[in-house]
mmCIF file of C-alpha atoms (C1' of nucleotides) in Angstrom:
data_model
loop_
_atom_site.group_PDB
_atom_site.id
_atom_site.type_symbol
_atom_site.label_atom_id
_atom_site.label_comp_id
_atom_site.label_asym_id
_atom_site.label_seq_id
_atom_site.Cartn_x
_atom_site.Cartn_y
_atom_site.Cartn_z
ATOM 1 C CA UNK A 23 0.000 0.000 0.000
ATOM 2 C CA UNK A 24 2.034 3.023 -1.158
ATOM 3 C CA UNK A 25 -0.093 6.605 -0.141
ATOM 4 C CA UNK A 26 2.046 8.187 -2.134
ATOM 5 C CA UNK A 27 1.568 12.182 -1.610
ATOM 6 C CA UNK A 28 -1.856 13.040 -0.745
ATOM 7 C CA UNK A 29 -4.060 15.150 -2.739
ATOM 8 C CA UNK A 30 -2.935 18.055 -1.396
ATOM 9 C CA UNK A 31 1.095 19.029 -2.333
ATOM 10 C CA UNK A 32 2.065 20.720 0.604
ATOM 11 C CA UNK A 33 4.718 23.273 -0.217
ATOM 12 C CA UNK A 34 7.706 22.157 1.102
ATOM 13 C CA UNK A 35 6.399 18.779 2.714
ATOM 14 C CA UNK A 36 9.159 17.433 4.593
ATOM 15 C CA UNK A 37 10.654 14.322 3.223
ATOM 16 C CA UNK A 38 9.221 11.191 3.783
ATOM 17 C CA UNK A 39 11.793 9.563 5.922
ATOM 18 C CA UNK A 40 11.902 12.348 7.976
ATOM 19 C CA UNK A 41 10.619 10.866 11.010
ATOM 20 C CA UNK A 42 11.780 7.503 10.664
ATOM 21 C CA UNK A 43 15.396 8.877 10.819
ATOM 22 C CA UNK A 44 14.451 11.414 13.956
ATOM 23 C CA UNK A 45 12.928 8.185 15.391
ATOM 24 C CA UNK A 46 16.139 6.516 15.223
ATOM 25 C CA UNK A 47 17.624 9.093 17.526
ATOM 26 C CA UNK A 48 14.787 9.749 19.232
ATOM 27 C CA UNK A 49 16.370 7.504 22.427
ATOM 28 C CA UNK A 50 18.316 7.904 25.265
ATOM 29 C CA UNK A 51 20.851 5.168 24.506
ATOM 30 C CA UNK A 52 20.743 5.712 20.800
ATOM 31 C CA UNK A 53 21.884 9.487 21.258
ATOM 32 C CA UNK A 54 24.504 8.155 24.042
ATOM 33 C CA UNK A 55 25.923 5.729 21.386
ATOM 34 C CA UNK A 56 26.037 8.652 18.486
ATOM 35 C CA UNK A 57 27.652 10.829 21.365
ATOM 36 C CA UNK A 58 30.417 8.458 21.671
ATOM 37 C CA UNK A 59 30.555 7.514 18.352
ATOM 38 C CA UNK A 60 32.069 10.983 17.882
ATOM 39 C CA UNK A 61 34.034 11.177 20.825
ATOM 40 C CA UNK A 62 35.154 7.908 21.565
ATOM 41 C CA UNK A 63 37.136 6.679 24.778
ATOM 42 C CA UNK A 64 39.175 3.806 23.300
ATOM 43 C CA UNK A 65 38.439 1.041 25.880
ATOM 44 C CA UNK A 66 39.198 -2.687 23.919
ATOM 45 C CA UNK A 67 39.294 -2.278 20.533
ATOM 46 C CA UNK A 68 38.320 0.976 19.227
ATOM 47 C CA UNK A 69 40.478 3.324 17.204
ATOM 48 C CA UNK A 70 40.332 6.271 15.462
ATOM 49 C CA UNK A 71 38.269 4.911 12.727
ATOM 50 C CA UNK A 72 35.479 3.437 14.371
ATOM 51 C CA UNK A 73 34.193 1.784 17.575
ATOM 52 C CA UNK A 74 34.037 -1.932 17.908
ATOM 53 C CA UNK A 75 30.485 -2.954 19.635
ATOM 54 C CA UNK A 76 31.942 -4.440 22.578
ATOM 55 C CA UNK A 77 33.243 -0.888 23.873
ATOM 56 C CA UNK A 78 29.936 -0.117 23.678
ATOM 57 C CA UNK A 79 28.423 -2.233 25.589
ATOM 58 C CA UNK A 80 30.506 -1.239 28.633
ATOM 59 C CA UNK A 81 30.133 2.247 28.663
ATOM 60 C CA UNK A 82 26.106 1.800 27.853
ATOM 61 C CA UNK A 83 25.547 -0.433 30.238
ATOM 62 C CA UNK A 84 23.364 -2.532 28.175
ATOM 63 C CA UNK A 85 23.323 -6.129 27.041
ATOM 64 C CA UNK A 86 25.096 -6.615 23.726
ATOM 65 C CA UNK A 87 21.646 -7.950 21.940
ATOM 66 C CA UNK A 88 20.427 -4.170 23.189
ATOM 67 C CA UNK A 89 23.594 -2.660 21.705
ATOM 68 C CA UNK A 90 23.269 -4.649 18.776
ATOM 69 C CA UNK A 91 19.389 -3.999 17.665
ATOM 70 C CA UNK A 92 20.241 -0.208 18.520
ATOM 71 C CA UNK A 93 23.601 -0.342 16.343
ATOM 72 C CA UNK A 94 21.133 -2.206 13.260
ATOM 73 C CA UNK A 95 18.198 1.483 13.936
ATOM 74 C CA UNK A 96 21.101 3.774 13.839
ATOM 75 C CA UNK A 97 22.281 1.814 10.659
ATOM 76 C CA UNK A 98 19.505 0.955 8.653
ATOM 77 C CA UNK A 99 18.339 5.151 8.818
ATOM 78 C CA UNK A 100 21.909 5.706 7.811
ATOM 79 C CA UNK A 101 22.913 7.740 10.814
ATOM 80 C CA UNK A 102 25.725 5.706 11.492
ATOM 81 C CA UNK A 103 28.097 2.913 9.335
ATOM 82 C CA UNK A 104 29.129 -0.171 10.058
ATOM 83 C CA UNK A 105 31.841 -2.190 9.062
ATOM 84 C CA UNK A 106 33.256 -5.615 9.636
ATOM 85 C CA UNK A 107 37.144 -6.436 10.307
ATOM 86 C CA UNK A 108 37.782 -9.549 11.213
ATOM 87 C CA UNK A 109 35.851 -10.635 14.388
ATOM 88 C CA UNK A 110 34.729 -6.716 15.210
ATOM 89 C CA UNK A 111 32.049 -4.441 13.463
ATOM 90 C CA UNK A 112 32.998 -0.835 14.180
ATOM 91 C CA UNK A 113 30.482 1.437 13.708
ATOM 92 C CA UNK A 114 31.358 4.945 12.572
ATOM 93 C CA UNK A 115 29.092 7.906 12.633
ATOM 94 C CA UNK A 116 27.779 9.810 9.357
ATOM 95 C CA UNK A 117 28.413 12.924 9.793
ATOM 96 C CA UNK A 118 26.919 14.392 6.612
ATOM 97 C CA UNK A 119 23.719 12.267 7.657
ATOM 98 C CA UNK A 120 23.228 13.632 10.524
ATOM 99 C CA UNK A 121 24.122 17.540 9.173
ATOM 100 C CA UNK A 122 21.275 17.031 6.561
ATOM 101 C CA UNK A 123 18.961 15.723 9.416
ATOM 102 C CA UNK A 124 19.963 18.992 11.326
ATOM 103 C CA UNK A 125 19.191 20.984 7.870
ATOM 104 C CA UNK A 126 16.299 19.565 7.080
ATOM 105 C CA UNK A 127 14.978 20.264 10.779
ATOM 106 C CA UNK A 128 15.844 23.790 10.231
ATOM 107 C CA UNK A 129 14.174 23.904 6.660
ATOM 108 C CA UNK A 130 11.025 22.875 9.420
ATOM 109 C CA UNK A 131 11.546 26.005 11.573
ATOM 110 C CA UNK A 132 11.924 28.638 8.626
ATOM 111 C CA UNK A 133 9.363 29.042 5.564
ATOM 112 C CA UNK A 134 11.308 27.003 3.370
ATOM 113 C CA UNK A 135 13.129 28.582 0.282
ATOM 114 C CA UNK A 136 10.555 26.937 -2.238
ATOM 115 C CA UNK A 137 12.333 25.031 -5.129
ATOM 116 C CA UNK A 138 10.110 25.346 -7.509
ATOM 117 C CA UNK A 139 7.931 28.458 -6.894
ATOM 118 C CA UNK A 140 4.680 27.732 -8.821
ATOM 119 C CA UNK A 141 2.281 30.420 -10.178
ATOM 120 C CA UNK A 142 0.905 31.127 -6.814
ATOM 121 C CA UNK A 143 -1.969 29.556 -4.834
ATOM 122 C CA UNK A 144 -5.563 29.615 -6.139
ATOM 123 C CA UNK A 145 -5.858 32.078 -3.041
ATOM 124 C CA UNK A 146 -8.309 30.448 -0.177
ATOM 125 C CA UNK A 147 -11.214 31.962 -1.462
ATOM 126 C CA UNK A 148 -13.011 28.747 0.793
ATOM 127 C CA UNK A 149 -15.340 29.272 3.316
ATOM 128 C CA UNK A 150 -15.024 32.108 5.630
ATOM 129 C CA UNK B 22 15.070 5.191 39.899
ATOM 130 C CA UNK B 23 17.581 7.227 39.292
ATOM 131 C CA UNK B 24 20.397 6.540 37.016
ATOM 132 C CA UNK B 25 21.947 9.442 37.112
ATOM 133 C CA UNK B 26 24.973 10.441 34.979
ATOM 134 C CA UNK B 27 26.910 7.097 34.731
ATOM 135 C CA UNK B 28 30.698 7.021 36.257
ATOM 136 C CA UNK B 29 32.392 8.558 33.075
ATOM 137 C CA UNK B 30 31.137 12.521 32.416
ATOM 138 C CA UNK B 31 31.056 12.264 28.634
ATOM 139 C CA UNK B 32 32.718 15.096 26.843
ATOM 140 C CA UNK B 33 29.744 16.739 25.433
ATOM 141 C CA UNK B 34 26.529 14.787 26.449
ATOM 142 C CA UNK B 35 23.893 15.554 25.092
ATOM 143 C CA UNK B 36 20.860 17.684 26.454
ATOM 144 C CA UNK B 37 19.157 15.869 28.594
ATOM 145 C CA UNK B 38 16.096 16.734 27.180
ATOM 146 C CA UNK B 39 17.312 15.896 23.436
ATOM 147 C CA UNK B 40 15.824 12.774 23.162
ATOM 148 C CA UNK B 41 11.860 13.819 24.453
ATOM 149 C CA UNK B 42 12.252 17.011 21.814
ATOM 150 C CA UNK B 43 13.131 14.681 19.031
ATOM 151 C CA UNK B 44 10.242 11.906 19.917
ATOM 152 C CA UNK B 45 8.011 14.985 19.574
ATOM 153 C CA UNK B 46 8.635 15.121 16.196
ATOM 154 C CA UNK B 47 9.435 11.496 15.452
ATOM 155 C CA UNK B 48 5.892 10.859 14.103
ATOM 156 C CA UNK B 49 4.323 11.621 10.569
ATOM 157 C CA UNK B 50 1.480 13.364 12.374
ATOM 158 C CA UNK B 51 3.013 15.886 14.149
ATOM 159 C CA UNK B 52 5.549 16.479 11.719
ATOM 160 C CA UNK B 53 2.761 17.240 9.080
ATOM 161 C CA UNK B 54 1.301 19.520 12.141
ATOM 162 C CA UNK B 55 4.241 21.435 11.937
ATOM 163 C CA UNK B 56 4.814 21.893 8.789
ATOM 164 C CA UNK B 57 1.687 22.953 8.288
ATOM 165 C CA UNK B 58 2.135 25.607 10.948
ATOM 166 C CA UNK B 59 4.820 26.700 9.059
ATOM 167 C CA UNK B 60 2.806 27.572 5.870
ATOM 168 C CA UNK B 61 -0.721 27.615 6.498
ATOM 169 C CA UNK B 62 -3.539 27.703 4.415
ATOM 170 C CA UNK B 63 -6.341 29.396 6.361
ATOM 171 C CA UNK B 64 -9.214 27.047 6.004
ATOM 172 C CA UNK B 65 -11.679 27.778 8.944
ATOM 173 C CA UNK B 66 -10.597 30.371 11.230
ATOM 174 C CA UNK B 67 -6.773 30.288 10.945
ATOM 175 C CA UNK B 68 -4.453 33.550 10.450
ATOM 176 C CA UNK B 69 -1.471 35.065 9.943
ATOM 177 C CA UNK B 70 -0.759 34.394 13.448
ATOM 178 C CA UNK B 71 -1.987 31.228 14.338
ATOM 179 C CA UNK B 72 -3.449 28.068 13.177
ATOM 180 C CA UNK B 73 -6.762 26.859 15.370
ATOM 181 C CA UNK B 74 -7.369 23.118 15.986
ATOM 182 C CA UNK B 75 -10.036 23.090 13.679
ATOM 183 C CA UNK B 76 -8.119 23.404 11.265
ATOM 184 C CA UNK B 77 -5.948 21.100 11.795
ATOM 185 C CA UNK B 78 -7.932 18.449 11.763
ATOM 186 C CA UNK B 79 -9.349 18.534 8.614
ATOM 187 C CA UNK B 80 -5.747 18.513 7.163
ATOM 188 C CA UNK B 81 -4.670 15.695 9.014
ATOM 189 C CA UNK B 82 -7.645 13.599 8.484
ATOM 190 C CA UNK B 83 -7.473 12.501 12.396
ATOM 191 C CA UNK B 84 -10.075 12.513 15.038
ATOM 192 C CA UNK B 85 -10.347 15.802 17.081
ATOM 193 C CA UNK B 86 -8.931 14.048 20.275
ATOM 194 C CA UNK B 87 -6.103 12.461 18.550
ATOM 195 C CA UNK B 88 -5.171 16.099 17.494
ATOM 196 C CA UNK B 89 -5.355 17.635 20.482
ATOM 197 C CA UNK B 90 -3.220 14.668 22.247
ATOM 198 C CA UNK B 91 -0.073 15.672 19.185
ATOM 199 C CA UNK B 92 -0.660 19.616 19.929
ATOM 200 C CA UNK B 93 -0.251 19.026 24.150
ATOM 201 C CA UNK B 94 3.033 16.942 23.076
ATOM 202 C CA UNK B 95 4.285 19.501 20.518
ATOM 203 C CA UNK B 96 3.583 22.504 23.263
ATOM 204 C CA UNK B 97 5.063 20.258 26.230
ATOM 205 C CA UNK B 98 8.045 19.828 23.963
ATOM 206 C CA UNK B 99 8.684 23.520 23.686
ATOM 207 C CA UNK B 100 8.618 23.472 19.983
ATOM 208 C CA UNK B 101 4.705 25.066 19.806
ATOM 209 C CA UNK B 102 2.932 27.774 21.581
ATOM 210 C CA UNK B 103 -0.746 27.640 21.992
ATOM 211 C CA UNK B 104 -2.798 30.412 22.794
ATOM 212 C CA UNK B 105 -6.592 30.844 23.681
ATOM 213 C CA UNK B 106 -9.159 33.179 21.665
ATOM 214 C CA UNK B 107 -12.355 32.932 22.473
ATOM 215 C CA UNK B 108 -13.338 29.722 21.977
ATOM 216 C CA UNK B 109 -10.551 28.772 19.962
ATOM 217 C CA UNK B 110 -6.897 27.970 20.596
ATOM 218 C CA UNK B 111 -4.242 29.083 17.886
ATOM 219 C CA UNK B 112 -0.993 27.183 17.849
ATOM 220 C CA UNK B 113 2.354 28.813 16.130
ATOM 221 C CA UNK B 114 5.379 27.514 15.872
ATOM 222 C CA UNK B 115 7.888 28.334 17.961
ATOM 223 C CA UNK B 116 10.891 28.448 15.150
ATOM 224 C CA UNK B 117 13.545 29.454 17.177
ATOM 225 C CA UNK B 118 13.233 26.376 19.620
ATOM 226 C CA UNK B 119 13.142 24.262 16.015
ATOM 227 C CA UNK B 120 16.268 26.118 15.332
ATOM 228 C CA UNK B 121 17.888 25.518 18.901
ATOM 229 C CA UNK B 122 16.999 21.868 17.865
ATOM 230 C CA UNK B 123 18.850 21.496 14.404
ATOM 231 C CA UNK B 124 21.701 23.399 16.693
ATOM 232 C CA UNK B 125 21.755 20.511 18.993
ATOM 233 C CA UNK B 126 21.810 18.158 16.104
ATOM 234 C CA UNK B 127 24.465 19.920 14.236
ATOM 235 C CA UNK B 128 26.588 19.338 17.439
ATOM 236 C CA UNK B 129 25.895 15.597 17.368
ATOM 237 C CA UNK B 130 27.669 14.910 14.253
ATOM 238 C CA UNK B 131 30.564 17.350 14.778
ATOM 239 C CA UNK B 132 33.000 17.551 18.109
ATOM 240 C CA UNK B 133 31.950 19.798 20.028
ATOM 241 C CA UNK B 134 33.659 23.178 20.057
ATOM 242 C CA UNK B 135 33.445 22.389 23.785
ATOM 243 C CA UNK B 136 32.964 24.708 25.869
ATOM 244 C CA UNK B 137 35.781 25.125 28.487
ATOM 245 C CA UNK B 138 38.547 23.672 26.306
ATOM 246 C CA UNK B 139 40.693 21.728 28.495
ATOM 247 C CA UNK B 140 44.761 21.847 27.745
ATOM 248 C CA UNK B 141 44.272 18.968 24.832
ATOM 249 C CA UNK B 142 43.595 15.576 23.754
ATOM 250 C CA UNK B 143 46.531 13.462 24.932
ATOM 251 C CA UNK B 144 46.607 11.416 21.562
ATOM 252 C CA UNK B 145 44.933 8.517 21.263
ATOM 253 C CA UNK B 146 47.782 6.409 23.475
ATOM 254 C CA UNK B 147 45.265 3.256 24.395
ATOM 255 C CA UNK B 148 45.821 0.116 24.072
ATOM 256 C CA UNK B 149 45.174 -0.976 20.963
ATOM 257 C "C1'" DT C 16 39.546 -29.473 13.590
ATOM 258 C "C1'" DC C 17 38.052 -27.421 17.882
ATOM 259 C "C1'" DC C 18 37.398 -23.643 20.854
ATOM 260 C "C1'" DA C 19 37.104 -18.799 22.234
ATOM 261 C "C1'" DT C 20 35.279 -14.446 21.037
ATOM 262 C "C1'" DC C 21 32.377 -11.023 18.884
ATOM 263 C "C1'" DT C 22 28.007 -10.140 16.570
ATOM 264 C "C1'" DA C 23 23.184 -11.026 14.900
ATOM 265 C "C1'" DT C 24 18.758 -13.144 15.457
ATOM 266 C "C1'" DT C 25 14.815 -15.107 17.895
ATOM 267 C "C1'" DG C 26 11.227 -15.147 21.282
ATOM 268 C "C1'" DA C 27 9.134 -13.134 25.131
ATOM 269 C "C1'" DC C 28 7.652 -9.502 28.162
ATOM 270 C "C1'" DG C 29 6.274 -5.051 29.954
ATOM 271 C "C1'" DA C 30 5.981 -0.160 28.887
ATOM 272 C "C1'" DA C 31 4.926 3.467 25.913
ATOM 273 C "C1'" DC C 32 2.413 5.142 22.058
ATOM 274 C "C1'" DA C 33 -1.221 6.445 18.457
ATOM 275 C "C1'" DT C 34 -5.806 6.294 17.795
ATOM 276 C "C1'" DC C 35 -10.686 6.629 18.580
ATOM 277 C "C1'" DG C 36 -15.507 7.156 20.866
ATOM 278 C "C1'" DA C 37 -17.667 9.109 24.666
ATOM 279 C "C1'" DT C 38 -17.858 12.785 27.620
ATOM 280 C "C1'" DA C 39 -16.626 16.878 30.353
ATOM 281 C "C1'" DC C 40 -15.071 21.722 30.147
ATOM 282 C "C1'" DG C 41 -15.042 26.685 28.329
ATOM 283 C "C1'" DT C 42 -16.714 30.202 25.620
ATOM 284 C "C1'" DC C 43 -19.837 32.750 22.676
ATOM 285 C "C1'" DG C 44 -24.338 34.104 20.797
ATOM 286 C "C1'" DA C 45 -29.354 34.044 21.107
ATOM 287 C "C1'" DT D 12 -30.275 30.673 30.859
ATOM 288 C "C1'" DC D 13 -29.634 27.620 27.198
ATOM 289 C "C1'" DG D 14 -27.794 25.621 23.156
ATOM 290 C "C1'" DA D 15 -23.957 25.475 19.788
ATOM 291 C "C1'" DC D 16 -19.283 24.967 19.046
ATOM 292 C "C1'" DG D 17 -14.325 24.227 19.852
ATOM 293 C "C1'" DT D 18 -11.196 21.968 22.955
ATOM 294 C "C1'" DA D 19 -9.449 18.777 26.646
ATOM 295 C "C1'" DT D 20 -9.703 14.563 29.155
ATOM 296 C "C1'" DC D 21 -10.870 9.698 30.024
ATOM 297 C "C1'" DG D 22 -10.973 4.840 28.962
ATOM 298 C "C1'" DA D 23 -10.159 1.270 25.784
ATOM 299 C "C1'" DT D 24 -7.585 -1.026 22.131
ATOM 300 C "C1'" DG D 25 -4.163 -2.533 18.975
ATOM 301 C "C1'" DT D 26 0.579 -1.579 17.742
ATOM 302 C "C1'" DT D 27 5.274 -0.367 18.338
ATOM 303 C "C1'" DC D 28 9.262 -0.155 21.144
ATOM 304 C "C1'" DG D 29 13.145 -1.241 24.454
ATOM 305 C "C1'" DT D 30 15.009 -4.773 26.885
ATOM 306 C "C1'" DC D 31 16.868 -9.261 28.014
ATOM 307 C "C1'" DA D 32 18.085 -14.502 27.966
ATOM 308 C "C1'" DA D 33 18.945 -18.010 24.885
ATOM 309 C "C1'" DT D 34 20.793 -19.304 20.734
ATOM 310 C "C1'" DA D 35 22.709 -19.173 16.093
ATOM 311 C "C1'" DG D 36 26.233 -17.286 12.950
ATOM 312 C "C1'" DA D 37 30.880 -15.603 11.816
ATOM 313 C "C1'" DT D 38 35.757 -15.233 12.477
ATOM 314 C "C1'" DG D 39 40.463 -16.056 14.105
ATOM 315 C "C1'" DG D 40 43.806 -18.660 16.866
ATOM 316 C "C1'" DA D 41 45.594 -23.017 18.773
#
DNA sequence: TCCATCTATTGACGAACATCGATACGTCGA
DNA sequence: TCGACGTATCGATGTTCGTCAATAGATGGA
C-alpha cells in the first residue's frame, strides 16, 4: 500500500523519511551511542576509525543484543556505518547524515526557500 | 530510579532533554502539524498568526482528540505555543526552539567546540 | 579441527504510544 | 439561561518499542 503524496502538495512537505530517521535518535541510549561515536574513549578495541560494539556495551551499560538492535536502527536510517574487520564491526558515525537531518529540521523552523515556486496559490477563497 | 549520569562525564553529552524534543517530532502526524504551521492555508478560522485546531484536523484527516493529544506533546516539547481566543486555541510555531533543535543536532555529528577547552587531547595512546 | 570471542537473530515480556468514541469543560451568541 | 461549538480529558484497544536470555552465525587462533 504506497499513499504516495496526498491530494494536497504541501509546499515544502518534509521528506518522507523524515521521522523515521528522527525516530532513530529519538532515544536515550541511541543518542549516548552517536555521542560516543564521535568522541570515543578507546576502551578494547576501538580506534580512530570506528568503535568496535563491545566498547559499547561497557560504557552503555546494556546487554550486547540491546547494543546490537540499537547499532542495526542507527544503521539501517543511515545515521551511522558499520563495518566488519575480522571478528569486530565498528560502527562509525555519518556525519553528513546527521548535518542534513539537522538541515532539514531547520528547513522545518523557517518558511522554506521553495524550489520550484509555482504560479501562486488559487488564493483560499473557501469558506469564511 | 535514578540513574543518574553514569561514572564517566562524557565530553559533550547531550541535552538531557534531546531525546523527548526529538520523539516529539518522530511521528508523521506531528511532523505534518508542523509543517503545516509553518505555511498555512487558512481554512476555517486560521491567520497570519496562528493556526486553530479546527483546522488542523481537517488537514490531518485525524479525530479531534487524537489532534489535540499531538498539539499538548508539541507545546510540552517547547517546539509550539498555543494560545486561547475565544473559543478557539491558535498554535504557532515556535521556530527558534526548532532552530535551537537542528543546533543541537548539528553538534551531534561534529565535536563539540566544547565549551571550556581543556589543555588537549593526549593522543589517542590506548591500548590498541 | 576445535574452541574462544564477537556479533546477529529469535522469542518473550512489559511499557509506551497512536488512535478513537464518549464525555466533560469553556466560551460565545441568542 | 440555554444551546452550539471548539477543545481537553478519560478509557479502551491494537501496535510499536526497548530490553533481556537463549541461541545461532561468523571469524580467528591453537
Amino acid at each position: 500500500m504506497n499513499p504516495g503524496t496526498p491530494n494536497l502538495a504541501a509546499p515544502a512537505a518534509p521528506p518522507a523519511d523524515l521521522a523515521a530517521r528522527l525516530k532513530a535518535l529519538a532515544d536515550p541510549a541511541r543518542l549516548a551511542i552517536v555521542a560516543f561515536l564521535r568522541e570515543p574513549q578507546a576502551d578494547c578495541c576501538s580506534r580512530g576509525d570506528g568503535v568496535c560494539g563491545c566498547d559499547l556495551e561497557g560504557v552503555l551499560e546494556l546487554s550486547q543484543p540491546t547494543v546490537s538492535h540499537h547499532m542495526k536502527v542507527l544503521v539501517e536510517a543511515g545515521l551511522v556505518h558499520a563495518e566488519r574487520r575480522g571478528r569486530w564491526v565498528y560502527y562509525e558515525l555519518d556525519t553528513s547524515a546527521l548535518e542534513a537531518l539537522s538541515e532539514d529540521l531547520r528547513r522545518l523552523g523557517h518558511v522554506a526557500p521553495v524550489l520550484s515556486r509555482p504560479t501562486d496559490r488559487p488564493g483560499s477563497t473557501g469558506k469564511g
